[in-house]
mmCIF file of C-alpha atoms in Angstrom:
data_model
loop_
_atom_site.group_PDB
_atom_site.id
_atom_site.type_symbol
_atom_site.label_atom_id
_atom_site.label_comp_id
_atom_site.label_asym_id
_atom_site.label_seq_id
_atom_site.Cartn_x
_atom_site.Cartn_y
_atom_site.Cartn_z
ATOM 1 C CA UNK O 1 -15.937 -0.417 -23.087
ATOM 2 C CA UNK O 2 -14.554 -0.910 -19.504
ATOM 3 C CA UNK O 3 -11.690 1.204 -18.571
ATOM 4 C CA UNK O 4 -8.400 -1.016 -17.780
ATOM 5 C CA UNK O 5 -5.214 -0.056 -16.125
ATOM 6 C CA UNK O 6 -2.418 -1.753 -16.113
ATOM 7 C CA UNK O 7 -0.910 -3.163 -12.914
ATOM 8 C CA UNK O 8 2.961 -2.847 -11.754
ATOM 9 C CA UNK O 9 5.052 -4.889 -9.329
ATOM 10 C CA UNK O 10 8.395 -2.628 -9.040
ATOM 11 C CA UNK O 11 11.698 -4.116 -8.247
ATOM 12 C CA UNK O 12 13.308 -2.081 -6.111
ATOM 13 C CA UNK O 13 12.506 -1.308 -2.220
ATOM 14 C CA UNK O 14 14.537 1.004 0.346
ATOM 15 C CA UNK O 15 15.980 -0.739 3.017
ATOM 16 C CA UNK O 16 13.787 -1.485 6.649
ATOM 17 C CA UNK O 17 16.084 1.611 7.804
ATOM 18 C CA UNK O 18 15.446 4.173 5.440
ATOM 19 C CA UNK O 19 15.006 7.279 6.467
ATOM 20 C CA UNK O 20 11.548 8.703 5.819
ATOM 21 C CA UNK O 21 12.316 10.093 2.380
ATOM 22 C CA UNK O 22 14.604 8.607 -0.312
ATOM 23 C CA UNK O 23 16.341 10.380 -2.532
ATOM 24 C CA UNK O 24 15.087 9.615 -6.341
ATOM 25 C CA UNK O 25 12.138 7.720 -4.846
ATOM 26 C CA UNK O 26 9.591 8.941 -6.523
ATOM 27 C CA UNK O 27 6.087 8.115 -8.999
ATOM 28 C CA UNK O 28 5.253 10.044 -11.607
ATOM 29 C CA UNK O 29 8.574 12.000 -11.320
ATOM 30 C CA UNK O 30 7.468 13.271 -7.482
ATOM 31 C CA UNK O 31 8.504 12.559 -4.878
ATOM 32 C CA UNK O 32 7.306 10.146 -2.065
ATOM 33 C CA UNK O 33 7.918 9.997 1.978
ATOM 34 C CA UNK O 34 7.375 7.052 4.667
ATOM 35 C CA UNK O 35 4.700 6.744 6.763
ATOM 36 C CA UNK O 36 5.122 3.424 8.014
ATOM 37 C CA UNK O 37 6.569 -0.197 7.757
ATOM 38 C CA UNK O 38 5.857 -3.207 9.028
ATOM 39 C CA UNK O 39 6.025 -7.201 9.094
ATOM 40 C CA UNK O 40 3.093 -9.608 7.850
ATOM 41 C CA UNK O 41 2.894 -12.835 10.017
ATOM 42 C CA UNK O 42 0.895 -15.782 9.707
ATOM 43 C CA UNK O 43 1.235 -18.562 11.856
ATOM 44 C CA UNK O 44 3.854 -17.474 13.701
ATOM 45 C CA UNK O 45 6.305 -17.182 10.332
ATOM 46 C CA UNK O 46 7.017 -13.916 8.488
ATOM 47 C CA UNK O 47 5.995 -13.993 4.998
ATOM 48 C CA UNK O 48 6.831 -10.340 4.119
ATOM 49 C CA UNK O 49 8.229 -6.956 5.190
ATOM 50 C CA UNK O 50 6.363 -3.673 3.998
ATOM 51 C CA UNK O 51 6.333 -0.486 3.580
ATOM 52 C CA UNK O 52 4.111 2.116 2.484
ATOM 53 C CA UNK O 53 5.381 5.628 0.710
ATOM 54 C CA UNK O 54 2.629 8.553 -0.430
ATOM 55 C CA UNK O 55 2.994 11.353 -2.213
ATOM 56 C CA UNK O 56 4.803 14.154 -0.045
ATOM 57 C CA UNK O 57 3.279 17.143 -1.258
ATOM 58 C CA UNK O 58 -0.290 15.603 -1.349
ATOM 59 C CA UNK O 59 0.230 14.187 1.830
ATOM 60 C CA UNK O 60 1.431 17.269 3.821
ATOM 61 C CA UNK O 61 -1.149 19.334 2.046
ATOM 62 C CA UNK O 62 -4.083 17.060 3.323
ATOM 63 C CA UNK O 63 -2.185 16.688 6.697
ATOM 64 C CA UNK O 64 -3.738 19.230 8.694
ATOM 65 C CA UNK O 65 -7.552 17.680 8.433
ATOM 66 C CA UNK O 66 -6.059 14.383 9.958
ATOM 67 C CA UNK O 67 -4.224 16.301 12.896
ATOM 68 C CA UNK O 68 -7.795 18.312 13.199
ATOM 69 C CA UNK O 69 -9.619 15.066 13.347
ATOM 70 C CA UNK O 70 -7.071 13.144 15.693
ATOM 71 C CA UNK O 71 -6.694 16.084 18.442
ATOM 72 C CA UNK O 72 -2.967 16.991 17.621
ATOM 73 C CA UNK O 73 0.302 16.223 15.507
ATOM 74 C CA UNK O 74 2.066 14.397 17.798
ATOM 75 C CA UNK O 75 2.576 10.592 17.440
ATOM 76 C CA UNK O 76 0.227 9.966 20.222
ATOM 77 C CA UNK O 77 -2.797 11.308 18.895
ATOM 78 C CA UNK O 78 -2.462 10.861 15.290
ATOM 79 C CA UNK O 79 -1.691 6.934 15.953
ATOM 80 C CA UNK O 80 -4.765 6.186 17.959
ATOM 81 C CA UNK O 81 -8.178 4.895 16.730
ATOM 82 C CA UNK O 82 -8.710 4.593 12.936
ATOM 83 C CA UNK O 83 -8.050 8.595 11.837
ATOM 84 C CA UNK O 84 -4.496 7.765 10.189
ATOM 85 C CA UNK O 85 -5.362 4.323 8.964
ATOM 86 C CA UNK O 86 -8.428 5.714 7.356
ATOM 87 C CA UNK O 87 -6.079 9.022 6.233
ATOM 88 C CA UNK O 88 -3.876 6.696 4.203
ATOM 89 C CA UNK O 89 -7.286 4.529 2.352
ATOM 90 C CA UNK O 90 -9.186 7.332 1.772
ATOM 91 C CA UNK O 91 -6.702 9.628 0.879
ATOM 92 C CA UNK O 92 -6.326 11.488 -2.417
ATOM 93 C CA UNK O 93 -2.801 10.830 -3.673
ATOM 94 C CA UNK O 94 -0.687 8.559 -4.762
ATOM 95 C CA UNK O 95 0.020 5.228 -2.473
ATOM 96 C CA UNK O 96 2.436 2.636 -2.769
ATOM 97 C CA UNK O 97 3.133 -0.319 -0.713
ATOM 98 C CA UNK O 98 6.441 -2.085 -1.131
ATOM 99 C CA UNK O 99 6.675 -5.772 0.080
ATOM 100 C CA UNK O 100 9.901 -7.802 0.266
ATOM 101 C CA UNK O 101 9.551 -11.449 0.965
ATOM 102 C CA UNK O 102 11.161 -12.836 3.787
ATOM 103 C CA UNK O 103 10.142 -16.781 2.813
ATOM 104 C CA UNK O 104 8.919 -18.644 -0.251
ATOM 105 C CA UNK O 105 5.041 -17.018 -0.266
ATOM 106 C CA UNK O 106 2.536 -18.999 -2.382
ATOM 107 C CA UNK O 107 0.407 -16.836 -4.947
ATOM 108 C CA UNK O 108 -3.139 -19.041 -2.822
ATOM 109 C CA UNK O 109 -1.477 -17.821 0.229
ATOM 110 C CA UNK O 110 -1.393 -13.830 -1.032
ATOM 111 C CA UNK O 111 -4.829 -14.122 -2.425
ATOM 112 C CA UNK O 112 -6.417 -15.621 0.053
ATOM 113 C CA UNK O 113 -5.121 -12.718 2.053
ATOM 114 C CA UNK O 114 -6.876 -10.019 -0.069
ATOM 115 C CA UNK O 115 -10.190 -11.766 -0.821
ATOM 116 C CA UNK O 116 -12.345 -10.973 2.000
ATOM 117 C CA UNK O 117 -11.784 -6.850 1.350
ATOM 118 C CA UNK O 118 -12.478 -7.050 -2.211
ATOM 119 C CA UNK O 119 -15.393 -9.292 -1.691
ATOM 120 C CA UNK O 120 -18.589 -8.351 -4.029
ATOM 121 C CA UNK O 121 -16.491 -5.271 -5.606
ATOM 122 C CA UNK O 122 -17.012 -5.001 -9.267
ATOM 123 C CA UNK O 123 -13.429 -5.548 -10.582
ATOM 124 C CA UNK O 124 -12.049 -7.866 -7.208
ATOM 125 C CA UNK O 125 -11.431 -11.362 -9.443
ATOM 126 C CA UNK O 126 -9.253 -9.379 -11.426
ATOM 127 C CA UNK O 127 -7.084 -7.991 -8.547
ATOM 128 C CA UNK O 128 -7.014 -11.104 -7.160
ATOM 129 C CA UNK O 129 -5.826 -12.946 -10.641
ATOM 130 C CA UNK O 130 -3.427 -10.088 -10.464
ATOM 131 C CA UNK O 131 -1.510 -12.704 -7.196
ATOM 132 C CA UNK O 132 -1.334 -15.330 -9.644
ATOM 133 C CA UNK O 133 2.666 -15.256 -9.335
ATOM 134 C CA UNK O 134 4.453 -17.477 -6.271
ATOM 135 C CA UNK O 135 6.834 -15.185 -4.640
ATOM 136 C CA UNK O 136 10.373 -16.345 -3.424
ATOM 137 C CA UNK O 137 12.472 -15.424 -0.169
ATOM 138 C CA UNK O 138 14.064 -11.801 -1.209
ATOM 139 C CA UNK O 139 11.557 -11.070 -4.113
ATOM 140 C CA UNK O 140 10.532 -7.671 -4.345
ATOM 141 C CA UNK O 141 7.122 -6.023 -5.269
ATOM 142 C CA UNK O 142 5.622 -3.092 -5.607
ATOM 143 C CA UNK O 143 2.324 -1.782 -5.755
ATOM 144 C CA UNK O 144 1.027 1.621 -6.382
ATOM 145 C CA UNK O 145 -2.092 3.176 -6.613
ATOM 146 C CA UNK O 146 -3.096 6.700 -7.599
ATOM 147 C CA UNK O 147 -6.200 8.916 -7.034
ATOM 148 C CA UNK O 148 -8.012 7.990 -9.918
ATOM 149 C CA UNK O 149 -8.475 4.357 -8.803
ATOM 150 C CA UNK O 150 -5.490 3.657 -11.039
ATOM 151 C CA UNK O 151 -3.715 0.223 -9.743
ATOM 152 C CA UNK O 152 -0.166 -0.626 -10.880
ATOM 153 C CA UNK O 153 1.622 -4.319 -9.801
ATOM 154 C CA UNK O 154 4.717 -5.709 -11.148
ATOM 155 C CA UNK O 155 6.508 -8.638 -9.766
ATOM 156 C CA UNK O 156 9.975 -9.460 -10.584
ATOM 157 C CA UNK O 157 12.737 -7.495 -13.156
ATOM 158 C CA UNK O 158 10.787 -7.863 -15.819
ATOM 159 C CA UNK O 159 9.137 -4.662 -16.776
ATOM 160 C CA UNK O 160 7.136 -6.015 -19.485
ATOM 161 C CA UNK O 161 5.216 -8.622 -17.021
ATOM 162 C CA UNK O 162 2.520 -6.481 -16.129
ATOM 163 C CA UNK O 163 -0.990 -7.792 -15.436
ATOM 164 C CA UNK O 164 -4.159 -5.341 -15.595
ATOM 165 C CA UNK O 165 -6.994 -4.670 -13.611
ATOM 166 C CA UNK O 166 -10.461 -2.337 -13.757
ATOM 167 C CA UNK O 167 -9.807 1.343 -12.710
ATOM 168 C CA UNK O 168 -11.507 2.339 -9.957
ATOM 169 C CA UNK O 169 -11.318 4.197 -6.924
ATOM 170 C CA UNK O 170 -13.516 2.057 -5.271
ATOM 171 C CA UNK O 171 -11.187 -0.925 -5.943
ATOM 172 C CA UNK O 172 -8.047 0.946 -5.146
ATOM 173 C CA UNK O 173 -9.727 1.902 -1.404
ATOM 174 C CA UNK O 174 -10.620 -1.626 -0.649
ATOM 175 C CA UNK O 175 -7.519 -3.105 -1.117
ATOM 176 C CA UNK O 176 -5.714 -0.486 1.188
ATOM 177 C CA UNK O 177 -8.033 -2.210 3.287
ATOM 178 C CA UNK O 178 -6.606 -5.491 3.177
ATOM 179 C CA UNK O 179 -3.584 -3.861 5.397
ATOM 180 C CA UNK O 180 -5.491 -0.556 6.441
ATOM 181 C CA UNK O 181 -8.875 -1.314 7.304
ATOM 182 C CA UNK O 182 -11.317 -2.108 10.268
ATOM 183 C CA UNK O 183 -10.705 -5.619 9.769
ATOM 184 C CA UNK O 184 -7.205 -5.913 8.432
ATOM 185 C CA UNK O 185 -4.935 -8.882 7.943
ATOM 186 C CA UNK O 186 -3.120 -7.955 11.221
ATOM 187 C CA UNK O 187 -3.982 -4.944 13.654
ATOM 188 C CA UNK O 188 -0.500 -5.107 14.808
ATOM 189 C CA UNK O 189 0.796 -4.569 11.234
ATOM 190 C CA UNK O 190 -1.597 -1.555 10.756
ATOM 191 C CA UNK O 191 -0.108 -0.220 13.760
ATOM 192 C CA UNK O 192 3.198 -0.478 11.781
ATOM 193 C CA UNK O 193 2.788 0.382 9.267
ATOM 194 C CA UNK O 194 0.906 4.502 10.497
ATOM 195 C CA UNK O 195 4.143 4.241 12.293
ATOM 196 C CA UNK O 196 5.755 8.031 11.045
ATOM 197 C CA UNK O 197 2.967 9.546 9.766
ATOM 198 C CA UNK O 198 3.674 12.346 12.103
ATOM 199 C CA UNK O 199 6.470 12.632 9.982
ATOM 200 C CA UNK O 200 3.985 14.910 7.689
ATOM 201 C CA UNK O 201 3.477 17.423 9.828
ATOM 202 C CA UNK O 202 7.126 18.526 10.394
#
């Protein structure tokens, strides 16, 4: 019987100039910090903002192997190459990405952006069903992963809209990639959104 989980879309996001921890921001009753935010643009128009938040304690405990592999904890270092991008996909806690629209986004237009990374992954047509919701200027979404491949999406208010996808951590790493990987959506919005992940190691 294939395991499902269900997927959330939260409705509430910190502002672009939060600092990078919230108070009361927090999964699973822990807290989360800010690595990194960002804009998506396609054709010269901003669809999106974004964010993404991990798990503090997870995420300073694992921090030292990333400064190790980047040569140092300052900015500099840990920003260059793929070491922080590939930090934040392959990393074993909890991940969420908050997106707040800046425009009326099409649900074709936010599939068609996660396709190509989930392409031939057992599980991908059900993520990308998941973006079966148009999204209007100043929606709000959420979506968080843990490190048991769980997925959780919710659009909107309504906290009993939830869609479901398979578990797995295969899945959940591949669509970090969408935003994270060697090929992402926009290298400029990867840069973004590794942004304060030095912010881990103070």
């Amino acid at each position: 019987m294939k395991t499902m989980v269900t997927v959330l879309l939260l409705g509430v996001c910190p502002t672009a100039g939060a600092a990078s921890k919230s108070a009361g921001h927090t999964v699973d009753g822990r807290p989360l910090v800010l690595v990194g935010q960002g804009a998506r643009v396609k054709d010269g128009e901003k669809l999106y903002d974004m964010q993404i938040w991990i798990d503090e304690e997870d995420g300073r405990r694992a921090f030292p192997a990333l400064a190790m592999r980047a040569g140092g904890r300052d900015k500099a270092r840990l920003t260059r190459g793929d070491h922080a991008p590939g930090f934040l996909v392959w990393g074993r806690f909890t991940k969420q990405a908050i997106f707040k629209f800046a425009r009326a986004v099409p649900a074709a237009t936010m599939r068609d952006d996660i396709k190509s990374a989930l392409a031939e992954i057992k599980g991908a047509d059900e993520v990308v069903a998941m973006f079966a919701e148009d999204a209007d200027a100043g929606d709000e979404w959420v979506l968080t992963t843990r490190d048991n491949g769980e997925i959780e999406l919710r659009t909107g208010d309504d906290k009993d809209d939830r869609k479901q996808a398979p578990q797995s951590p295969k899945l959940e790493r591949a669509l970090w990639d969408v935003w994270l990987g060697a090929k992402p959506l926009s290298l400029e919005l990867r840069q973004q959104l590794i942004g304060k992940i030095d912010l881990l190691g103070r």
